[in-house]
XYZ file of C-alpha atoms in Angstrom:
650
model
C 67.684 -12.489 -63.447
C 64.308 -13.407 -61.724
C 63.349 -17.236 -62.514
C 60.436 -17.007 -65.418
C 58.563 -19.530 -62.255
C 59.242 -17.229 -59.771
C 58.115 -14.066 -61.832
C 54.910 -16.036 -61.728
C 54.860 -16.503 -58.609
C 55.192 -13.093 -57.720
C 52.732 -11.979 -60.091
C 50.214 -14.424 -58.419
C 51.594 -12.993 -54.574
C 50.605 -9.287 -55.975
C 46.971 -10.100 -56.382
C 46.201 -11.722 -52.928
C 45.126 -9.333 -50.015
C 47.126 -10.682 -47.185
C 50.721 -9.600 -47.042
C 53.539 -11.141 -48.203
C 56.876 -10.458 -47.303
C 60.126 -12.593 -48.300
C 62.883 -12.749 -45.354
C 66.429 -14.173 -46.475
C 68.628 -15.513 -43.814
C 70.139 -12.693 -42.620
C 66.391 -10.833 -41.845
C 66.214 -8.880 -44.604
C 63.057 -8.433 -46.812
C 63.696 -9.580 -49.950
C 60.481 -8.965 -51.820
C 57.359 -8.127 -50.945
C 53.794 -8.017 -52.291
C 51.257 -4.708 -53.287
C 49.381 -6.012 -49.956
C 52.583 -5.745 -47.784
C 53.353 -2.308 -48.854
C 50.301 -0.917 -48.142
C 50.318 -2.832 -44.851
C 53.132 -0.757 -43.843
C 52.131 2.333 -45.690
C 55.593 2.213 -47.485
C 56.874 2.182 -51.372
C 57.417 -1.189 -52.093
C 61.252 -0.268 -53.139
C 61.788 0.553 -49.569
C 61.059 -2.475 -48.072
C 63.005 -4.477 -50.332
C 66.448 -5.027 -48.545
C 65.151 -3.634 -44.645
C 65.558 -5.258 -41.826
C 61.943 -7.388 -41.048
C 62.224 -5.780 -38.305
C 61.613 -2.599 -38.766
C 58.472 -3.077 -40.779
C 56.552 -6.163 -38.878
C 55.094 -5.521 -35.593
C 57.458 -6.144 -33.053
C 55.581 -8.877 -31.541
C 55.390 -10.482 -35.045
C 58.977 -10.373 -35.135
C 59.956 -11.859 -32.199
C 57.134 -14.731 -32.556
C 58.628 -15.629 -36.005
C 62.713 -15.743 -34.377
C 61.525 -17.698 -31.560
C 61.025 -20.382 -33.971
C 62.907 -19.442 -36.937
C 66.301 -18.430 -35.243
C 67.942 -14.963 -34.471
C 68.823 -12.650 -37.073
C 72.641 -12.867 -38.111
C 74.918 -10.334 -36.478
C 78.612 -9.880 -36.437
C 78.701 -12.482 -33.718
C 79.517 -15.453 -35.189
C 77.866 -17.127 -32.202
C 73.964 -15.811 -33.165
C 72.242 -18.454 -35.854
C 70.583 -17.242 -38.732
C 66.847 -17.857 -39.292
C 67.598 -21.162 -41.589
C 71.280 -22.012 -40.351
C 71.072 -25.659 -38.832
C 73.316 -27.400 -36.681
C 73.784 -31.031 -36.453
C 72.328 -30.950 -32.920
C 69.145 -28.462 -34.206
C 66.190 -30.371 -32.940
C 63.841 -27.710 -34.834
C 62.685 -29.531 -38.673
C 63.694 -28.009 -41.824
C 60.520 -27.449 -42.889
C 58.608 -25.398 -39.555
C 55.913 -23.562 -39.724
C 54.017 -21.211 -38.020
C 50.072 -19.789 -37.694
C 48.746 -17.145 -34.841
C 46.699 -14.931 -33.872
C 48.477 -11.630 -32.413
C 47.068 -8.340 -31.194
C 49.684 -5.592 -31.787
C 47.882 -2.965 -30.123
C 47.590 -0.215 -30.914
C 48.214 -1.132 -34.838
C 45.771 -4.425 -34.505
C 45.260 -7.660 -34.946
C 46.853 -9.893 -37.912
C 47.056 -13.188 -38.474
C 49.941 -14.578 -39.339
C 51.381 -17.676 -41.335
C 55.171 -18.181 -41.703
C 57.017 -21.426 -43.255
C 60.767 -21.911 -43.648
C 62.349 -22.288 -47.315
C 66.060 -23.070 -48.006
C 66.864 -19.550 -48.164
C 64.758 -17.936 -45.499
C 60.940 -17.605 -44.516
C 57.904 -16.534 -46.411
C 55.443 -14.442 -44.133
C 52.185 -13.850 -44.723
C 50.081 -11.418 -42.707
C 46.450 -10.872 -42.680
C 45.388 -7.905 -41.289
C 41.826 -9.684 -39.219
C 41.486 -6.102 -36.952
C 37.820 -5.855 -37.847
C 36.915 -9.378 -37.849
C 39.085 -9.595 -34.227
C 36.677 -6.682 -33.477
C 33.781 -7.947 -34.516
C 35.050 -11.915 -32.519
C 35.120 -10.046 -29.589
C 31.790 -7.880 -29.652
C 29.677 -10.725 -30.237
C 31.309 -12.814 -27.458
C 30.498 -9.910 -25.129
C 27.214 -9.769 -26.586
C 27.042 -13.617 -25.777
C 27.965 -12.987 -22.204
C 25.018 -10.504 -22.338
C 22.555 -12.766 -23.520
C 23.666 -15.047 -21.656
C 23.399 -12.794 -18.035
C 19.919 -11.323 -18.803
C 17.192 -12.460 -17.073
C 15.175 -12.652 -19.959
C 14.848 -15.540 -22.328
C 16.313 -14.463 -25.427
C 15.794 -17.475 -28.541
C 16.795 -17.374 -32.456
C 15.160 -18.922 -34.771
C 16.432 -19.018 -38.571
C 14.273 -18.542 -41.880
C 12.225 -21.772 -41.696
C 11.629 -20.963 -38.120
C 14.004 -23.285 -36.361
C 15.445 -22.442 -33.153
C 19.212 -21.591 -33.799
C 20.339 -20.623 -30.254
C 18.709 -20.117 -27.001
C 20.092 -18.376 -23.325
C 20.144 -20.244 -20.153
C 16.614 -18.040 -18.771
C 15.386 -19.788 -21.738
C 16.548 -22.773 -20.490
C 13.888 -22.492 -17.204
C 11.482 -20.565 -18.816
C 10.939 -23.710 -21.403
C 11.542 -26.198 -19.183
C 14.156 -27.592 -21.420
C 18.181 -27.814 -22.053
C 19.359 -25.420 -24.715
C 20.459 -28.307 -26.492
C 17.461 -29.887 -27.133
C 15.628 -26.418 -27.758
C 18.285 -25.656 -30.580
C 16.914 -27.738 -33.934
C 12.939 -28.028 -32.810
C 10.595 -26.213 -34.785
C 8.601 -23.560 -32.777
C 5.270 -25.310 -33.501
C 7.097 -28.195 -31.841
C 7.961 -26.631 -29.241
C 4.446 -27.545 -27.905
C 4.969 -31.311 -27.563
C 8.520 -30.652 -26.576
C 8.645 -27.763 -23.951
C 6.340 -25.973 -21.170
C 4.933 -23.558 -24.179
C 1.264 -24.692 -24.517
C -0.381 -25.029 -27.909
C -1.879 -21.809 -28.568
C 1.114 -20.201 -27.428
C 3.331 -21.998 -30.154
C 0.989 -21.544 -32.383
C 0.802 -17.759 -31.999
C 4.666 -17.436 -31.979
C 5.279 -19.276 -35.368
C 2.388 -16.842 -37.184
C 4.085 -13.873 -35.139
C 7.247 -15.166 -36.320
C 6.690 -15.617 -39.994
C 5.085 -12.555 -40.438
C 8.317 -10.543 -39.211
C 10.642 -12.139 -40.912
C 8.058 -12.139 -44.337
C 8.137 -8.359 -43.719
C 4.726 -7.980 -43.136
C 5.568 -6.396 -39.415
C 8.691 -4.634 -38.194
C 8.112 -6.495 -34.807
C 5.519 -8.276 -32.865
C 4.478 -8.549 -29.628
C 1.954 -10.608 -27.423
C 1.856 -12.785 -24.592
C 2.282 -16.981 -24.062
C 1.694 -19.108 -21.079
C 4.085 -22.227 -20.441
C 2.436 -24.623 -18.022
C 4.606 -26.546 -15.408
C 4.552 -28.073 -12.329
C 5.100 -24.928 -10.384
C 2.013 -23.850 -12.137
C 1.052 -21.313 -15.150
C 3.781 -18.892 -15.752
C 3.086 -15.974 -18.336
C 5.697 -14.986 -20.889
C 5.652 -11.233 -22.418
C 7.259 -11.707 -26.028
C 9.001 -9.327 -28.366
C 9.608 -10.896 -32.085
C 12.422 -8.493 -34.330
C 13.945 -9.579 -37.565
C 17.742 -11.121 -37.839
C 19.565 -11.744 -40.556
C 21.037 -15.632 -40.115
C 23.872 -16.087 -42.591
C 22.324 -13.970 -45.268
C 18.809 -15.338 -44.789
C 15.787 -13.470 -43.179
C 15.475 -15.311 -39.389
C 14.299 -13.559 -35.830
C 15.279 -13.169 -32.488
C 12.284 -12.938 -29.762
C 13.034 -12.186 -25.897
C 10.566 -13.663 -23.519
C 10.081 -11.798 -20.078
C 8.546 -13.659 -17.562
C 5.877 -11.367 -16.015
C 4.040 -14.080 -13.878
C 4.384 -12.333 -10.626
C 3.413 -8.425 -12.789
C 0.562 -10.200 -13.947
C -0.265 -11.799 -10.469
C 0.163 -8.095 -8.876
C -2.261 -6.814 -11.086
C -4.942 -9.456 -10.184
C -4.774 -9.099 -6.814
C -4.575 -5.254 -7.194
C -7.523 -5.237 -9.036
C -9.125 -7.825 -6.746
C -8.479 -5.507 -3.749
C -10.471 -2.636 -5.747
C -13.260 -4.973 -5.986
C -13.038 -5.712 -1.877
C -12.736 -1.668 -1.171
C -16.671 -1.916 -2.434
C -17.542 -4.360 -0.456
C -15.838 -2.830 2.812
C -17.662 0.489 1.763
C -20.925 -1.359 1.966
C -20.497 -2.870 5.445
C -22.215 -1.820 8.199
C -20.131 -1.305 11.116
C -16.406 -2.329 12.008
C -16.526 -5.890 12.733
C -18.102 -6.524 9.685
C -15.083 -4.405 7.762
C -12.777 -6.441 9.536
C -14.217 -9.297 8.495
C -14.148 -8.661 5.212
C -10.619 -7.458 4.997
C -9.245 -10.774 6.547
C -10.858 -13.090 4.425
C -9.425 -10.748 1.393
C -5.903 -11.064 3.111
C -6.156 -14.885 3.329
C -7.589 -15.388 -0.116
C -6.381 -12.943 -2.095
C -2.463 -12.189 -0.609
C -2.411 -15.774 1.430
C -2.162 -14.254 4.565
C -3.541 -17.236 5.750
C -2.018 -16.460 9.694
C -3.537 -13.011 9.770
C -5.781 -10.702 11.988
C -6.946 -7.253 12.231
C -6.757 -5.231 15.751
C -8.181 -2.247 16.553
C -7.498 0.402 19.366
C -9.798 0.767 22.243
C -9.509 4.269 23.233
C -10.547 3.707 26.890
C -8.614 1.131 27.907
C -5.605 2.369 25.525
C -5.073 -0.962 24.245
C -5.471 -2.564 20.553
C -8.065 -5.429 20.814
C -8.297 -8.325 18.877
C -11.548 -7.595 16.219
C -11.154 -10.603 13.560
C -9.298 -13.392 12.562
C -8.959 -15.666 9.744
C -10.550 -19.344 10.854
C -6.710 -20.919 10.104
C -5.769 -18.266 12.953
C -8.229 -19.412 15.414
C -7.111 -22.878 14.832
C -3.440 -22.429 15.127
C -3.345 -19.755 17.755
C -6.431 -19.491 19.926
C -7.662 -17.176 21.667
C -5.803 -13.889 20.331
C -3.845 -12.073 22.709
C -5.032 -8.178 23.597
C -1.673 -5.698 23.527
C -1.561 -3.187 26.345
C 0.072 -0.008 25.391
C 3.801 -1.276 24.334
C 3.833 -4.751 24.658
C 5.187 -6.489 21.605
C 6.310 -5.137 18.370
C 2.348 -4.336 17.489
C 2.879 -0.961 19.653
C 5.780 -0.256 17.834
C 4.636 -0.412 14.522
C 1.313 1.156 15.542
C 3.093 4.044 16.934
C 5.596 4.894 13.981
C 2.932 4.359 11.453
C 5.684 2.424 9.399
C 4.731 -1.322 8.073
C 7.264 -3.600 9.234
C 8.030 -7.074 7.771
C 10.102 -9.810 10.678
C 11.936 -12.496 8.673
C 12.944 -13.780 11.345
C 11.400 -13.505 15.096
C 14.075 -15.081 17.054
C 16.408 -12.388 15.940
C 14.292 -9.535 16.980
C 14.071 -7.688 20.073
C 10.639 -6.985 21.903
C 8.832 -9.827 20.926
C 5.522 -10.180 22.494
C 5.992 -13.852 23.215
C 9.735 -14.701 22.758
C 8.501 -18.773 22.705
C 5.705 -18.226 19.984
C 5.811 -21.095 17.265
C 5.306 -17.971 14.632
C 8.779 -17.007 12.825
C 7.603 -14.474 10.317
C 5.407 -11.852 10.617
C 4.530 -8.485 8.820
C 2.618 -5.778 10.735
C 0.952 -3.341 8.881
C -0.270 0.146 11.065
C -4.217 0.963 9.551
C -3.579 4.962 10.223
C -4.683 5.060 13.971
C -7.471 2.956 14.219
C -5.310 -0.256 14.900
C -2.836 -2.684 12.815
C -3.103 -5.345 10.348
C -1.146 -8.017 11.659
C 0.023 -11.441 9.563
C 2.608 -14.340 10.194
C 3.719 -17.805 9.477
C 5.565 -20.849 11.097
C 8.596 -20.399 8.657
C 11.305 -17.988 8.401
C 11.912 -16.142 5.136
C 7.632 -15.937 4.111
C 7.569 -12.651 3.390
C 8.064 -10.337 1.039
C 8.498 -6.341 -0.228
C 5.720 -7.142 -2.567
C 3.071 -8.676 0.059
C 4.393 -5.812 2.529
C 3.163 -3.115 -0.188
C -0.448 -5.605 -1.093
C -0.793 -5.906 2.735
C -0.638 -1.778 3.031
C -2.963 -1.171 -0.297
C -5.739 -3.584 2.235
C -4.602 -1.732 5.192
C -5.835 1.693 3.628
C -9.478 0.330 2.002
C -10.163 -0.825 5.652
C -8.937 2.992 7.299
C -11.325 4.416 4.333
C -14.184 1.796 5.414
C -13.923 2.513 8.983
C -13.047 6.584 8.667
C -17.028 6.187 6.359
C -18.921 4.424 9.169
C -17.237 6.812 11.764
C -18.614 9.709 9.740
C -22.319 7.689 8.892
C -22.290 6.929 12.894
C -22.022 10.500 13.729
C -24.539 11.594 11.306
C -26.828 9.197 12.264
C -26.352 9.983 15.476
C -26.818 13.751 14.796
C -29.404 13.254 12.844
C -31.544 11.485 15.809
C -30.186 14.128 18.318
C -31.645 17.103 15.764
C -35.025 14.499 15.464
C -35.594 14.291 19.162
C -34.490 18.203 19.735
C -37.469 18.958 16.755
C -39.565 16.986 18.907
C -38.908 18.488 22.217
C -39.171 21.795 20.511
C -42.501 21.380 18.944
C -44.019 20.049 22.176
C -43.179 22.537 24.254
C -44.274 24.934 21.252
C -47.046 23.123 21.461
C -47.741 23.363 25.398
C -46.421 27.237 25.730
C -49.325 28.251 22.499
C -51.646 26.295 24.124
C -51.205 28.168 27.664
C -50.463 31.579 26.089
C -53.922 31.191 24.145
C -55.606 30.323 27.133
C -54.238 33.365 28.644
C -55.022 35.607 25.717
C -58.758 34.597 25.289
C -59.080 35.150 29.131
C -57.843 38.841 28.723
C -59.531 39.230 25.827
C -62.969 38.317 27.908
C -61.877 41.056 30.785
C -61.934 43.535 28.088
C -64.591 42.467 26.051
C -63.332 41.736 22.843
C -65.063 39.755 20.246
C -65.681 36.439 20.645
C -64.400 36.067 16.872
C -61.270 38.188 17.207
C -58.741 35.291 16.724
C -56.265 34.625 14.513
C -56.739 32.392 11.392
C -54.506 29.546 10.167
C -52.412 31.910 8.200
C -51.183 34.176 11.522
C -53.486 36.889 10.637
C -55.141 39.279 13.333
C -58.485 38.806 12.126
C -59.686 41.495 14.518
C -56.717 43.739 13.445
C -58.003 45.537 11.328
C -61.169 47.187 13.506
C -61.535 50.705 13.467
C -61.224 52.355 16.632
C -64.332 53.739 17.238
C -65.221 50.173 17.850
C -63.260 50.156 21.265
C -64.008 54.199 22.126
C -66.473 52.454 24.939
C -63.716 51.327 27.301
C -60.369 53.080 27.615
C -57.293 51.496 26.108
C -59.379 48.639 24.253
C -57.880 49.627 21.234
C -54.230 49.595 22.186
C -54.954 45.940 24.078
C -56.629 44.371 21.332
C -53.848 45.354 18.954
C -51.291 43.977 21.823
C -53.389 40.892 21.898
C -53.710 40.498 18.196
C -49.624 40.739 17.958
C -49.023 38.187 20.519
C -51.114 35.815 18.149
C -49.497 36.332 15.720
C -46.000 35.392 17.344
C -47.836 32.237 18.474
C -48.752 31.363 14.942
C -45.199 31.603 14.472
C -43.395 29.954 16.816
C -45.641 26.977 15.931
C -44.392 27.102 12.288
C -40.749 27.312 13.033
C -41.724 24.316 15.285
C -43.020 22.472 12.148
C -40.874 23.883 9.319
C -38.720 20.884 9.803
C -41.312 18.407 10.633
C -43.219 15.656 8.237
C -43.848 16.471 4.241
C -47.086 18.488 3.876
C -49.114 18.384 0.710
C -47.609 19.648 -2.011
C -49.383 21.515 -5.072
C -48.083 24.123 -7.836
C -48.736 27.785 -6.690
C -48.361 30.769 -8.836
C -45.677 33.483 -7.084
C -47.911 36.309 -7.609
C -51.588 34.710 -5.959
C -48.989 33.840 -3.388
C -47.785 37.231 -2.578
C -51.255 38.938 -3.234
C -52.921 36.452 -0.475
C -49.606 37.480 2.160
C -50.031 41.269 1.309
C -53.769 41.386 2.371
C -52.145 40.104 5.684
C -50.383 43.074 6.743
C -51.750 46.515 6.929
C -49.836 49.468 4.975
C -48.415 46.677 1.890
C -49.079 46.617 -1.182
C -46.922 43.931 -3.123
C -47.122 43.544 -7.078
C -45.767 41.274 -9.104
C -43.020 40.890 -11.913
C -43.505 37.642 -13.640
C -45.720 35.122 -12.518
C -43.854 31.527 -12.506
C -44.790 29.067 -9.954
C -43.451 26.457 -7.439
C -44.400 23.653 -6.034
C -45.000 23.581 -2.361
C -47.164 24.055 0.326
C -49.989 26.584 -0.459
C -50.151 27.725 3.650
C -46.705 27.673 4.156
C -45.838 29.624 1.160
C -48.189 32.305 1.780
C -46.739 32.860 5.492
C -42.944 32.321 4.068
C -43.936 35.768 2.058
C -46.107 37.172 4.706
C -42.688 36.847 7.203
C -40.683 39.605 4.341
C -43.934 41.824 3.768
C -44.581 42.264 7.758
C -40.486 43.074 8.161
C -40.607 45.531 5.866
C -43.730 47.037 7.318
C -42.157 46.913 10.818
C -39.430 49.037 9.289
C -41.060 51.572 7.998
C -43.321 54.655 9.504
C -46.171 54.183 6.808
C -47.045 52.243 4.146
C -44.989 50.003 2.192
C -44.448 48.901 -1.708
C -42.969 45.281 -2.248
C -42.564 43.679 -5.406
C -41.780 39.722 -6.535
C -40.199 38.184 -9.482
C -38.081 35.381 -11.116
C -34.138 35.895 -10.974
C -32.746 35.927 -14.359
C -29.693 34.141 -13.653
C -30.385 31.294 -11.726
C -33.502 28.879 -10.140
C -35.348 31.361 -7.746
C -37.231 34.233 -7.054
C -36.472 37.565 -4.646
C -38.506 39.409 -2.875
C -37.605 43.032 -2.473
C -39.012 46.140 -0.500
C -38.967 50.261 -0.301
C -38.767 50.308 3.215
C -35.971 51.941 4.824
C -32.379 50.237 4.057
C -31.424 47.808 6.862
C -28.179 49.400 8.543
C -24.940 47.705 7.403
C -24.080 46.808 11.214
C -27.327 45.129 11.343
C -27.203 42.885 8.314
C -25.786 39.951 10.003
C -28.330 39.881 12.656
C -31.623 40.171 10.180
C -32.294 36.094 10.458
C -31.742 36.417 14.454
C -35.314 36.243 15.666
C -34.999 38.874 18.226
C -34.593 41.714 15.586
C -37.624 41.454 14.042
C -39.079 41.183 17.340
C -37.755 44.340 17.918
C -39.386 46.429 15.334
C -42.762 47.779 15.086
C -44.809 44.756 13.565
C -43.438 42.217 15.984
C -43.046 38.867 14.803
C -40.228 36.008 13.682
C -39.686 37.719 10.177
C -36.622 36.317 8.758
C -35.868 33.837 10.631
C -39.017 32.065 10.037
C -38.807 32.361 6.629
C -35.046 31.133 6.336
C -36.666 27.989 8.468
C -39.473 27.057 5.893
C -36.290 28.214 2.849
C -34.647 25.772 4.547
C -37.382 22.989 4.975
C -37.894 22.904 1.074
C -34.000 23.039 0.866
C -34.097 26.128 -0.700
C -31.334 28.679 0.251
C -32.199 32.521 1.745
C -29.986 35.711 1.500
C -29.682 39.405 1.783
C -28.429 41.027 -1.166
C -27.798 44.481 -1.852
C -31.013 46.384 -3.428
C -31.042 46.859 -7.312
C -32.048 50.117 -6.932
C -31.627 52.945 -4.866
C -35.281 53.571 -3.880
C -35.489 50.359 -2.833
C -34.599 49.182 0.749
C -33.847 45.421 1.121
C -33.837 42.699 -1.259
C -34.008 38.963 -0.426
C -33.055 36.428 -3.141
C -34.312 32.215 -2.547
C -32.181 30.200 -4.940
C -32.100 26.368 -5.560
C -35.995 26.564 -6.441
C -35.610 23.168 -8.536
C -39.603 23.200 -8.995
C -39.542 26.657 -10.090
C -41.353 27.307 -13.611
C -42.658 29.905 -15.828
């Protein structure tokens, strides 16, 4: 029968959760708990009389006869688990506690103590908990490798652990960060005072609920300067209560980038508002010294002629180390290189690189930066190791603004320089207008005394014949007077014009607002056989003589096409800022459509004169823009439209 003590016991065993298993000296189980039968996933009478063996882990097992003796055998020789011997150094009473991982069935705990008639096991299945150990101490080893400052703090917002960045980024050992308030951490760390102060608020509202996470930014101050820290606050649950965990990223040099990104932005405006190249280079040398301390830096530029890149500026620290800076003839040094593959190159080291200009110069670093083909940006420094990737890609970012400055004052030179060519061609061109109207008059009023003409026949401001329009009868006294005074008349009129495509260009007239159809009324009543009529009526604004010959120029073209008289018409375009001007004459040929602002074709025709040509000049001295278009109608021969008439109203 079962010991009313021991029924107890085993009453008490049943409702513990670790495993219990009773092992009599020869190994076998003698009881065992509810716990221990599930451990094994057997019935409970099965394990009672097996061999311990067969139901512990096998590591178990041979842990617990290690130091409770072998399991008894037919060999008389093998001990028992409690058998003693006179010369048994182990103690009656030994015990045992470990820690075993029986993969792949898990890890227990176990806890074994001899009694007279055997050992009484107890397992504890910790598989999850041995789990969960060893995910947080590789989460630990995570923390601890990131390069981020990672910090806990616990509900009253204590700091409960901190990582080693933390450590640096503090300015303080772990130990004495673990324990300090966060507002505290103002007195006792790098953090500044507005800083802690904005991390406890940020803090207590994430861990009141009030946000899921915060983030914002704190500066520590130290003796290496101001470092900025980027912070991310989450909640954490600290044994049960509401605490949080914040990881601080030190984004000094980001920040720094930035600044001196946006700083160069600001320089690109000043290099686009220098004047000529020295003055860019200038500029960009002083930004390399002040903003990427480049303080040992200079900017050379290629002289085409000589084929050599020649020193342009200098910072003043340059000229006071170095000297007089050298001039590179084409591939001496590494400058040629660089300038050649178009690659930026950074030297750590000059003593360890072929080609050096000057194998004894007292510079050991050096970055050269290529500025497209114009020349080289070119920086260095007494120590080894001063450079970096980052003031490689700053150094390029300058390098470009100056290539932009200098490609704009390449372009603004050769305008300029166009500009004053075109300026001193117009003025060529209108004095020898000038001369050749002034002969060809003389010549005309001399033939026009050998045959008698009128002392008035001339032709008036606007290019008109004003003798053109005699009848013949007045010339039936001398043979061929007719013909010659018409001849004479025409070669006016191409005077006239030559002198306004001479001046179509020139200085700004008077300006006043002149209604389209007066306008083409006045130009019609210059050329015999036209009769013009007008549309709409809007005006412009331009000059009143100009505009009146500008008209004239279509009315006498279409008149020179056709055999009799001629209809023209003049209105407002409907879809854009302008007005046409449009004709019955005959159509113009579709081979010679390209060639109807080519002076020589209107020449060609019956009414002689520039046509055309000297209307697309004045079009294009009120920047106004002249073309051809296909008539609207078929009745209709040729159609000119002038767009980009800004002072064009009804």
């Amino acid at each position: 029968m079962i010991d009313p003590d021991e029924r107890t016991a085993r009453r008490a065993l049943d409702g513990v959760s670790d495993a219990y298993l009773a092992i009599d000296e020869r190994w076998r189980i003698k009881w065992a708990n509810a716990a221990a039968a599930e451990l094994a996933d057997r019935p409970r009478e099965e394990l009672v009389g097996a061999d311990a063996g067969d139901v512990l882990p096998d590591d178990v097992t041979a842990a617990l006869r290690e130091t409770f003796g072998a399991a008894a055998t037919d060999e008389p020789d093998v001990p028992s688990p409690i058998a003693r011997t006179p010369d048994d150094a182990r103690p009656h009473d030994a015990d045992l506690e470990f820690r075993i991982d029986c993969a792949p069935n898990g890890s227990f705990d176990v806890r074994a103590t001899a009694v007279d008639d055997g050992v009484s096991v107890f397992v504890s299945d910790v598989t999850d908990a041995s789990r969960l150990d060893r995910e947080l101490a590789r989460n630990a080893t995570i923390v601890e490798a990131v390069h981020d400052a990672v910090v806990t703090l616990d509900a009253d917002g204590t700091v409960t652990s901190a990582n080693q960045a933390a450590e640096g980024l503090f300015g303080a050992d772990r130990r004495e960060l673990i324990g300090t308030g966060i507002a505290e951490l103002a007195t006792e760390t790098r953090l500044d005072a507005d800083g802690a102060a904005t991390f406890a608020d940020a803090a207590a509202a994430v861990r009141e609920g009030k946000a899921s996470e915060r983030r914002f930014s704190v500066y520590f101050e130290g003796a290496d300067g101001r470092r900025v820290g980027d912070v991310q606050l989450v909640p954490l649950p600290v044994d049960g209560a509401d605490g949080t965990v914040g990881v601080i990223r030190d984004v000094t040099e980001r920040e720094e980038y930035d600044r001196i990104v946006t700083a160069l932005h600001d320089v690109s405006r000043r290099l686009f508002g220098a004047d000529d190249e020295d003055e860019i280079c200038a500029i960009a040398v002083e930004a390399a010294a002040n903003l990427l301390d480049l303080e040992l830096s200079g900017v050379w530029l290629l002289d085409e002629e000589r084929n050599r890149l020649d020193p342009v500026a200098a910072t003043a620290r340059t000229h006071d180390e170095i000297g007089g800076l050298p001039h590179f003839a084409e591939n001496e040094g590494l400058i040629w290189d660089v300038f050649r593959s178009g690659d930026a190159a950074r030297y750590d080291d000059l003593r360890e690189v072929d080609g050096v200009y000057n194998p004894g110069t007292p510079i050991r670093s050096e970055l050269i930066v290529p500025i497209d083909d114009r020349g080289v940006l070119m920086a260095g420094e007494f120590r080894t190791d001063q450079f970096d990737d980052t003031d490689l890609e700053l150094a390029g970012i300058l390098a470009s603004n100056v290539e932009a400055a200098l490609d704009r004052t390449d372009r603004e030179t050769l305008l300029r320089r166009r500009t004053e060519e075109l300026e001193r061609q117009r003025d060529r061109m209108g004095t020898v207008a000038a001369v050749l109207s002034r002969d060809i008059e003389r010549r005309l009023s001399a033939a026009r005394e050998a045959l008698g003409a009128s002392q008035g026949a001339t032709v008036d401001a606007d290019g008109r014949a004003a003798d053109a329009g005699r009848s013949a009868a007045e010339n039936d006294g001398v043979p061929g007077r007719a013909a010659a005074a018409e001849e004479l008349a025409i070669a006016e009129r191409l005077v006239a014009d030559v002198r306004e495509v001479a001046g179509a260009a020139g200085a700004e007239t008077s300006r006043e607002r002149v209604s389209l159809a007066d306008a083409a009324a006045d130009a019609a009543e210059r050329v015999d056989g036209v009769t013009v009529r007008a549309l709409d009526d809007p005006s412009v604004r331009v000059d009143r003589r100009r505009f009146v010959r500008f008209l004239a120029a279509f009315f006498r073209f279409a008149a020179g096409r056709a055999e009799g008289d001629v209809a023209a018409h003049v209105g407002r375009l409907d879809d854009r800022d302008g007005f046409y001007v449009a004709d019955d004459a005959p159509p113009i040929p579709d081979d010679d459509r390209a060639d109807v602002f080519d002076p020589e074709y209107a020449g060609s025709l019956s009414h002689p004169g520039l046509g055309p040509a000297m209307a697309d000049e004045i079009a294009d001295a009120n920047g106004w823009e002249l073309s051809l278009v296909e008539a609207d109608a078929d009745d209709w021969g040729a159609r000119f439209e002038i767009t980009d008439v800004t002072t064009l109203s009804r």
